[in-house]
Amino acid sequence: MDPHRIPAEFPAPTFRGTQEQALADIRDAFDAGNDVVLVRAPTGSGKSLLARAIMGASATVEETAPNEATGAYYTTPQVSQIDDVERDDLLDDFAVIRGKSNYDCVLPGEHDTPVTRAPCARQQGFDCSIKHRCPYFSDRAIASGNRYAAMTLAYFMRTAGSEVFRKRDVVVIDEAHGLAEWAEMYATIELSPERVPVWDEVGVPDVTADTRGDEDVLDRTARFVETLRGVTERAKDELVGRPELSREEVARRDRLQELRSELGWFLEDYRDPDSPTTWVVDQPDGDGSPIAIKPLDPARYLTHTVWERGNRFALLSATILSKEAFCRGVGLDPSNVALVDVEHTFPLENRPLYDVTQGPMTYEHRDETVPKIARLIVRLMANHPDEKGLIHAHSYDIAGRLAERLGEFGVAARVRRHDRSNRDAELEAWKASADPDVFVSVKMEEALDLRDDLCRWQVVCKAPYRNTNDSRVARRLADDQWAWYHRTALRTVIQACGRVVRAPDDYGATYLADDSLLDLFDRAATDTPPWFRDQIDAMTTPTLPEFDPAAALGGIDAEPSGPGRAGRGREGRRDRSMSTGGSGSDAGSRSEPSSSSGGGGNTSGGNRKRSGTDTDPKKNHPLSDVWGDG
């Protein structure tokens, strides 16, 4: 890597804001000998352009010996970020590669068949006459040979050890703030009827029952995993030996192979006395029920899948809040890591925070507070009659409750919502609409660009604390890691606040409805970036219109009506569903203990790439548009 090339490799014709200074600081950080540079760059800094400039400093083939790494990888956990990169004309020298399941076969009669289920996957010895035209293998060949390859973090991790995607000189990870948590989720082994094809062929014990003798939970889990791995191996071998498989059998074979690898990795790590990984096991329903085996510390996993993939690394995010804590969580030595802060250039008055807190949103207080927040939303709709709004509901339970109340208040005509099955479609429909609709969302705090009139106001309904029923969270809190607990929640709030203000001349209001958010700001004060502390310090309580459903609908020239249906119909102006049904609820769980209160598809046309909503059983995984090979 030649750091001195970084400023000259900036792909835009001119610099914006503090980009020129940021590139000089990044250059100096690498030039000082640091192998890893953390770039803390607020929303609107042009992180993808900074990434391209850093990648331009990577070694070329002409500059190195044949056995030395050259070129650069760009990777991010967010599929939407890869979509944005692919559409950006300033990044047209990036070669984008996606997971195999995102491409369709081009053989006659197979145009609706993903490459993972094509004849080459179904038949032994199949010799494809047009493999050179296969969209997946074509993109893979281009990306592997191109100086700059772009892919999701999931695909990047899954191709570790690949002969196709070998080590490169520079690796840039965008939206890197949650790398430790993403690695934990990615490495979690889920054993359930949906994830284990041989589930009915093994007896699933209660591995988390009270300890018997000297055998603890991990010992019992490892013993069961050993048995399951043997059954999986035999089932896989039986399918592999067949000359031809159906599409369903191909899916079963691939999942068995993947499961065998997952189980083997757990057993290897568990038996390694020098492994730094701490494993926890969840099985809340006892005998015969699903088991989740989770790594608490992903350091070893990241070593193989990330840190051994490059010589130098740039990790970009607006919310790497603590250098030391971040390095500790991902297995980096802070002494070899530099932190570069990029100044926020958006005027403070364009990104205001407003205190409209209605009470605590802990589970035990939710019945009382949710109706108050619903009434608040009606008042905010009246305050923004001609502007789109976004509601960060935090969970499907809260989203359902809010939707039901808003329907009772008669403002259904201006409200949209989604469930897990239509998330992307409903989001795109809301963004495309010219109406000032309010979108009740779940887990959309990140990787969502709502610039200008796409959204002018938003509500954060709940402090986004991690669920304490998750064994990893409980284990950390038992170890008194409260700073981590508050830091991860603050990170999500800061990410959410960045959805509606995307440029220096853009503006948008963020309303905070949960009392616990104010407590969070106090508890995480030492980890708060200065530019966000400025927003907190400038926070005021606004004067809002009185509760008036008719005023809330004034911008769409509609009258209040009884409970309706949220979700636009195909015919007519409105056909909405505001039912509390859908595909999930967090009822019975809580997001923070009482002591702490005061996770889009591809856009390419034709049959070349699939939409990203594949039949893969992990399609809803927060990291992944891929669960296949490289």
PDB file of C-alpha atoms in Angstrom, residues 114-281:
ATOM      1  CA  PRO A 114     -31.431 -19.828  -9.216  1.00  0.00           C
ATOM      2  CA  VAL A 115     -27.888 -20.926 -10.001  1.00  0.00           C
ATOM      3  CA  THR A 116     -27.830 -22.824  -6.697  1.00  0.00           C
ATOM      4  CA  ARG A 117     -30.546 -25.148  -8.077  1.00  0.00           C
ATOM      5  CA  ALA A 118     -29.443 -25.251 -11.725  1.00  0.00           C
ATOM      6  CA  PRO A 119     -28.566 -28.462 -13.606  1.00  0.00           C
ATOM      7  CA  CYS A 120     -24.895 -27.999 -12.687  1.00  0.00           C
ATOM      8  CA  ALA A 121     -25.969 -28.340  -9.034  1.00  0.00           C
ATOM      9  CA  ARG A 122     -28.470 -31.152  -9.649  1.00  0.00           C
ATOM     10  CA  GLN A 123     -26.544 -33.533 -11.906  1.00  0.00           C
ATOM     11  CA  GLN A 124     -23.208 -35.202 -11.315  1.00  0.00           C
ATOM     12  CA  GLY A 125     -20.676 -34.443 -14.028  1.00  0.00           C
ATOM     13  CA  PHE A 126     -22.943 -31.922 -15.738  1.00  0.00           C
ATOM     14  CA  ASP A 127     -20.939 -30.071 -18.378  1.00  0.00           C
ATOM     15  CA  CYS A 128     -22.560 -26.692 -18.974  1.00  0.00           C
ATOM     16  CA  SER A 129     -22.056 -25.631 -22.581  1.00  0.00           C
ATOM     17  CA  ILE A 130     -22.567 -21.946 -21.739  1.00  0.00           C
ATOM     18  CA  LYS A 131     -20.842 -21.676 -18.375  1.00  0.00           C
ATOM     19  CA  HIS A 132     -18.910 -18.711 -19.726  1.00  0.00           C
ATOM     20  CA  ARG A 133     -22.258 -16.907 -19.978  1.00  0.00           C
ATOM     21  CA  CYS A 134     -23.487 -17.913 -16.512  1.00  0.00           C
ATOM     22  CA  PRO A 135     -24.248 -14.617 -14.739  1.00  0.00           C
ATOM     23  CA  TYR A 136     -22.880 -15.803 -11.403  1.00  0.00           C
ATOM     24  CA  PHE A 137     -19.638 -17.311 -12.650  1.00  0.00           C
ATOM     25  CA  SER A 138     -19.175 -14.388 -15.013  1.00  0.00           C
ATOM     26  CA  ASP A 139     -19.527 -11.833 -12.212  1.00  0.00           C
ATOM     27  CA  ARG A 140     -17.314 -13.938  -9.969  1.00  0.00           C
ATOM     28  CA  ALA A 141     -14.581 -14.120 -12.600  1.00  0.00           C
ATOM     29  CA  ILE A 142     -14.764 -10.387 -13.212  1.00  0.00           C
ATOM     30  CA  ALA A 143     -14.661  -9.570  -9.488  1.00  0.00           C
ATOM     31  CA  SER A 144     -11.806 -11.954  -8.769  1.00  0.00           C
ATOM     32  CA  GLY A 145      -9.725 -10.441 -11.561  1.00  0.00           C
ATOM     33  CA  ASN A 146     -10.644  -6.822 -10.972  1.00  0.00           C
ATOM     34  CA  ARG A 147      -8.481  -4.581  -8.830  1.00  0.00           C
ATOM     35  CA  TYR A 148     -11.505  -3.542  -6.754  1.00  0.00           C
ATOM     36  CA  ALA A 149     -14.085  -6.164  -5.738  1.00  0.00           C
ATOM     37  CA  ALA A 150     -17.237  -5.261  -3.785  1.00  0.00           C
ATOM     38  CA  MET A 151     -19.403  -7.724  -1.852  1.00  0.00           C
ATOM     39  CA  THR A 152     -21.488  -8.070   1.279  1.00  0.00           C
ATOM     40  CA  LEU A 153     -19.726  -8.945   4.508  1.00  0.00           C
ATOM     41  CA  ALA A 154     -21.589 -12.253   4.541  1.00  0.00           C
ATOM     42  CA  TYR A 155     -20.187 -13.233   1.151  1.00  0.00           C
ATOM     43  CA  PHE A 156     -16.758 -11.940   2.136  1.00  0.00           C
ATOM     44  CA  MET A 157     -16.723 -14.105   5.267  1.00  0.00           C
ATOM     45  CA  ARG A 158     -18.038 -17.183   3.470  1.00  0.00           C
ATOM     46  CA  THR A 159     -15.292 -16.996   0.864  1.00  0.00           C
ATOM     47  CA  ALA A 160     -12.496 -17.101   3.451  1.00  0.00           C
ATOM     48  CA  GLY A 161      -9.929 -19.630   2.242  1.00  0.00           C
ATOM     49  CA  SER A 162     -11.272 -19.464  -1.308  1.00  0.00           C
ATOM     50  CA  GLU A 163      -8.830 -19.861  -4.163  1.00  0.00           C
ATOM     51  CA  VAL A 164     -10.950 -17.371  -6.089  1.00  0.00           C
ATOM     52  CA  PHE A 165     -11.023 -14.536  -3.575  1.00  0.00           C
ATOM     53  CA  ARG A 166      -7.600 -14.594  -2.019  1.00  0.00           C
ATOM     54  CA  LYS A 167      -5.909 -12.162   0.331  1.00  0.00           C
ATOM     55  CA  ARG A 168      -5.683  -8.594  -0.976  1.00  0.00           C
ATOM     56  CA  ASP A 169      -3.535  -5.654  -0.042  1.00  0.00           C
ATOM     57  CA  VAL A 170      -6.331  -3.427   1.298  1.00  0.00           C
ATOM     58  CA  VAL A 171      -9.729  -4.225   2.797  1.00  0.00           C
ATOM     59  CA  VAL A 172     -12.318  -1.520   3.431  1.00  0.00           C
ATOM     60  CA  ILE A 173     -15.295  -2.359   5.637  1.00  0.00           C
ATOM     61  CA  ASP A 174     -18.103   0.196   5.483  1.00  0.00           C
ATOM     62  CA  GLU A 175     -20.677   0.459   8.303  1.00  0.00           C
ATOM     63  CA  ALA A 176     -18.186  -1.417  10.481  1.00  0.00           C
ATOM     64  CA  HIS A 177     -19.517  -0.317  13.879  1.00  0.00           C
ATOM     65  CA  GLY A 178     -21.334  -3.578  14.618  1.00  0.00           C
ATOM     66  CA  LEU A 179     -18.672  -5.944  13.313  1.00  0.00           C
ATOM     67  CA  ALA A 180     -18.416  -7.876  16.587  1.00  0.00           C
ATOM     68  CA  GLU A 181     -22.188  -8.320  16.946  1.00  0.00           C
ATOM     69  CA  TRP A 182     -22.615  -9.192  13.264  1.00  0.00           C
ATOM     70  CA  ALA A 183     -19.888 -11.814  13.542  1.00  0.00           C
ATOM     71  CA  GLU A 184     -21.583 -13.273  16.605  1.00  0.00           C
ATOM     72  CA  MET A 185     -24.907 -13.536  14.798  1.00  0.00           C
ATOM     73  CA  TYR A 186     -23.290 -14.891  11.655  1.00  0.00           C
ATOM     74  CA  ALA A 187     -21.428 -17.570  13.610  1.00  0.00           C
ATOM     75  CA  THR A 188     -24.442 -18.611  15.698  1.00  0.00           C
ATOM     76  CA  ILE A 189     -25.482 -22.213  15.050  1.00  0.00           C
ATOM     77  CA  GLU A 190     -29.248 -22.562  14.964  1.00  0.00           C
ATOM     78  CA  LEU A 191     -30.541 -26.086  15.426  1.00  0.00           C
ATOM     79  CA  SER A 192     -34.255 -26.326  14.716  1.00  0.00           C
ATOM     80  CA  PRO A 193     -36.627 -28.312  12.494  1.00  0.00           C
ATOM     81  CA  GLU A 194     -36.326 -25.588   9.836  1.00  0.00           C
ATOM     82  CA  ARG A 195     -32.518 -25.547   9.921  1.00  0.00           C
ATOM     83  CA  VAL A 196     -31.746 -29.248  10.455  1.00  0.00           C
ATOM     84  CA  PRO A 197     -32.993 -31.561   7.662  1.00  0.00           C
ATOM     85  CA  VAL A 198     -32.460 -34.652   9.859  1.00  0.00           C
ATOM     86  CA  TRP A 199     -34.240 -33.211  12.893  1.00  0.00           C
ATOM     87  CA  ASP A 200     -36.732 -36.082  13.093  1.00  0.00           C
ATOM     88  CA  GLU A 201     -33.911 -38.638  12.932  1.00  0.00           C
ATOM     89  CA  VAL A 202     -32.220 -37.553  16.162  1.00  0.00           C
ATOM     90  CA  GLY A 203     -33.477 -37.303  19.693  1.00  0.00           C
ATOM     91  CA  VAL A 204     -32.982 -33.730  20.867  1.00  0.00           C
ATOM     92  CA  PRO A 205     -32.176 -33.678  24.586  1.00  0.00           C
ATOM     93  CA  ASP A 206     -32.597 -30.853  27.055  1.00  0.00           C
ATOM     94  CA  VAL A 207     -28.987 -29.705  26.972  1.00  0.00           C
ATOM     95  CA  THR A 208     -29.587 -26.774  29.341  1.00  0.00           C
ATOM     96  CA  ALA A 209     -31.133 -28.858  32.148  1.00  0.00           C
ATOM     97  CA  ASP A 210     -29.629 -28.771  35.620  1.00  0.00           C
ATOM     98  CA  THR A 211     -26.070 -30.052  35.653  1.00  0.00           C
ATOM     99  CA  ARG A 212     -25.739 -33.787  36.214  1.00  0.00           C
ATOM    100  CA  GLY A 213     -22.432 -34.699  37.815  1.00  0.00           C
ATOM    101  CA  ASP A 214     -19.438 -33.077  36.156  1.00  0.00           C
ATOM    102  CA  GLU A 215     -21.119 -32.594  32.767  1.00  0.00           C
ATOM    103  CA  ASP A 216     -22.110 -28.983  32.145  1.00  0.00           C
ATOM    104  CA  VAL A 217     -24.294 -27.434  29.448  1.00  0.00           C
ATOM    105  CA  LEU A 218     -21.483 -27.165  26.894  1.00  0.00           C
ATOM    106  CA  ASP A 219     -20.400 -30.759  27.493  1.00  0.00           C
ATOM    107  CA  ARG A 220     -23.927 -32.037  26.878  1.00  0.00           C
ATOM    108  CA  THR A 221     -24.288 -29.769  23.853  1.00  0.00           C
ATOM    109  CA  ALA A 222     -21.005 -31.011  22.376  1.00  0.00           C
ATOM    110  CA  ARG A 223     -22.065 -34.627  22.902  1.00  0.00           C
ATOM    111  CA  PHE A 224     -25.354 -33.993  21.098  1.00  0.00           C
ATOM    112  CA  VAL A 225     -23.592 -32.073  18.308  1.00  0.00           C
ATOM    113  CA  GLU A 226     -21.227 -35.008  17.784  1.00  0.00           C
ATOM    114  CA  THR A 227     -24.214 -37.336  17.333  1.00  0.00           C
ATOM    115  CA  LEU A 228     -26.004 -34.878  15.057  1.00  0.00           C
ATOM    116  CA  ARG A 229     -22.898 -34.411  12.956  1.00  0.00           C
ATOM    117  CA  GLY A 230     -22.686 -38.158  12.339  1.00  0.00           C
ATOM    118  CA  VAL A 231     -26.330 -38.343  11.227  1.00  0.00           C
ATOM    119  CA  THR A 232     -25.807 -35.268   9.040  1.00  0.00           C
ATOM    120  CA  GLU A 233     -22.712 -36.786   7.430  1.00  0.00           C
ATOM    121  CA  ARG A 234     -24.510 -40.001   6.506  1.00  0.00           C
ATOM    122  CA  ALA A 235     -27.522 -38.155   5.085  1.00  0.00           C
ATOM    123  CA  LYS A 236     -25.249 -35.876   3.065  1.00  0.00           C
ATOM    124  CA  ASP A 237     -23.201 -38.789   1.682  1.00  0.00           C
ATOM    125  CA  GLU A 238     -26.366 -40.571   0.562  1.00  0.00           C
ATOM    126  CA  LEU A 239     -27.432 -37.553  -1.499  1.00  0.00           C
ATOM    127  CA  VAL A 240     -23.963 -36.813  -2.853  1.00  0.00           C
ATOM    128  CA  GLY A 241     -23.777 -40.346  -4.210  1.00  0.00           C
ATOM    129  CA  ARG A 242     -26.845 -39.981  -6.414  1.00  0.00           C
ATOM    130  CA  PRO A 243     -26.335 -39.194 -10.116  1.00  0.00           C
ATOM    131  CA  GLU A 244     -29.183 -36.654 -10.200  1.00  0.00           C
ATOM    132  CA  LEU A 245     -31.153 -34.713  -7.634  1.00  0.00           C
ATOM    133  CA  SER A 246     -34.357 -32.708  -7.638  1.00  0.00           C
ATOM    134  CA  ARG A 247     -34.297 -29.041  -6.690  1.00  0.00           C
ATOM    135  CA  GLU A 248     -35.590 -29.940  -3.233  1.00  0.00           C
ATOM    136  CA  GLU A 249     -32.891 -32.574  -2.806  1.00  0.00           C
ATOM    137  CA  VAL A 250     -30.226 -30.085  -3.877  1.00  0.00           C
ATOM    138  CA  ALA A 251     -31.442 -27.695  -1.187  1.00  0.00           C
ATOM    139  CA  ARG A 252     -31.336 -30.512   1.376  1.00  0.00           C
ATOM    140  CA  ARG A 253     -27.833 -31.574   0.306  1.00  0.00           C
ATOM    141  CA  ASP A 254     -26.491 -28.011   0.463  1.00  0.00           C
ATOM    142  CA  ARG A 255     -27.979 -27.413   3.887  1.00  0.00           C
ATOM    143  CA  LEU A 256     -26.538 -30.707   5.176  1.00  0.00           C
ATOM    144  CA  GLN A 257     -23.104 -29.723   3.911  1.00  0.00           C
ATOM    145  CA  GLU A 258     -23.394 -26.317   5.536  1.00  0.00           C
ATOM    146  CA  LEU A 259     -24.669 -27.830   8.794  1.00  0.00           C
ATOM    147  CA  ARG A 260     -21.817 -30.332   8.867  1.00  0.00           C
ATOM    148  CA  SER A 261     -19.338 -27.472   8.518  1.00  0.00           C
ATOM    149  CA  GLU A 262     -21.012 -25.423  11.270  1.00  0.00           C
ATOM    150  CA  LEU A 263     -21.078 -28.350  13.683  1.00  0.00           C
ATOM    151  CA  GLY A 264     -17.486 -29.243  12.903  1.00  0.00           C
ATOM    152  CA  TRP A 265     -16.324 -25.684  13.541  1.00  0.00           C
ATOM    153  CA  PHE A 266     -18.080 -25.604  16.921  1.00  0.00           C
ATOM    154  CA  LEU A 267     -16.582 -28.946  17.979  1.00  0.00           C
ATOM    155  CA  GLU A 268     -13.093 -27.907  16.877  1.00  0.00           C
ATOM    156  CA  ASP A 269     -13.310 -24.621  18.745  1.00  0.00           C
ATOM    157  CA  TYR A 270     -14.900 -26.162  21.843  1.00  0.00           C
ATOM    158  CA  ARG A 271     -12.152 -28.770  22.099  1.00  0.00           C
ATOM    159  CA  ASP A 272      -9.331 -26.270  21.590  1.00  0.00           C
ATOM    160  CA  PRO A 273      -8.015 -25.352  25.074  1.00  0.00           C
ATOM    161  CA  ASP A 274      -6.416 -22.209  23.652  1.00  0.00           C
ATOM    162  CA  SER A 275      -9.540 -20.896  21.940  1.00  0.00           C
ATOM    163  CA  PRO A 276     -10.567 -17.416  23.117  1.00  0.00           C
ATOM    164  CA  THR A 277     -14.219 -18.069  22.227  1.00  0.00           C
ATOM    165  CA  THR A 278     -16.786 -18.305  25.005  1.00  0.00           C
ATOM    166  CA  TRP A 279     -19.864 -20.278  23.979  1.00  0.00           C
ATOM    167  CA  VAL A 280     -23.374 -19.926  25.399  1.00  0.00           C
ATOM    168  CA  VAL A 281     -26.352 -22.151  24.681  1.00  0.00           C
TER     169      VAL A 281
END
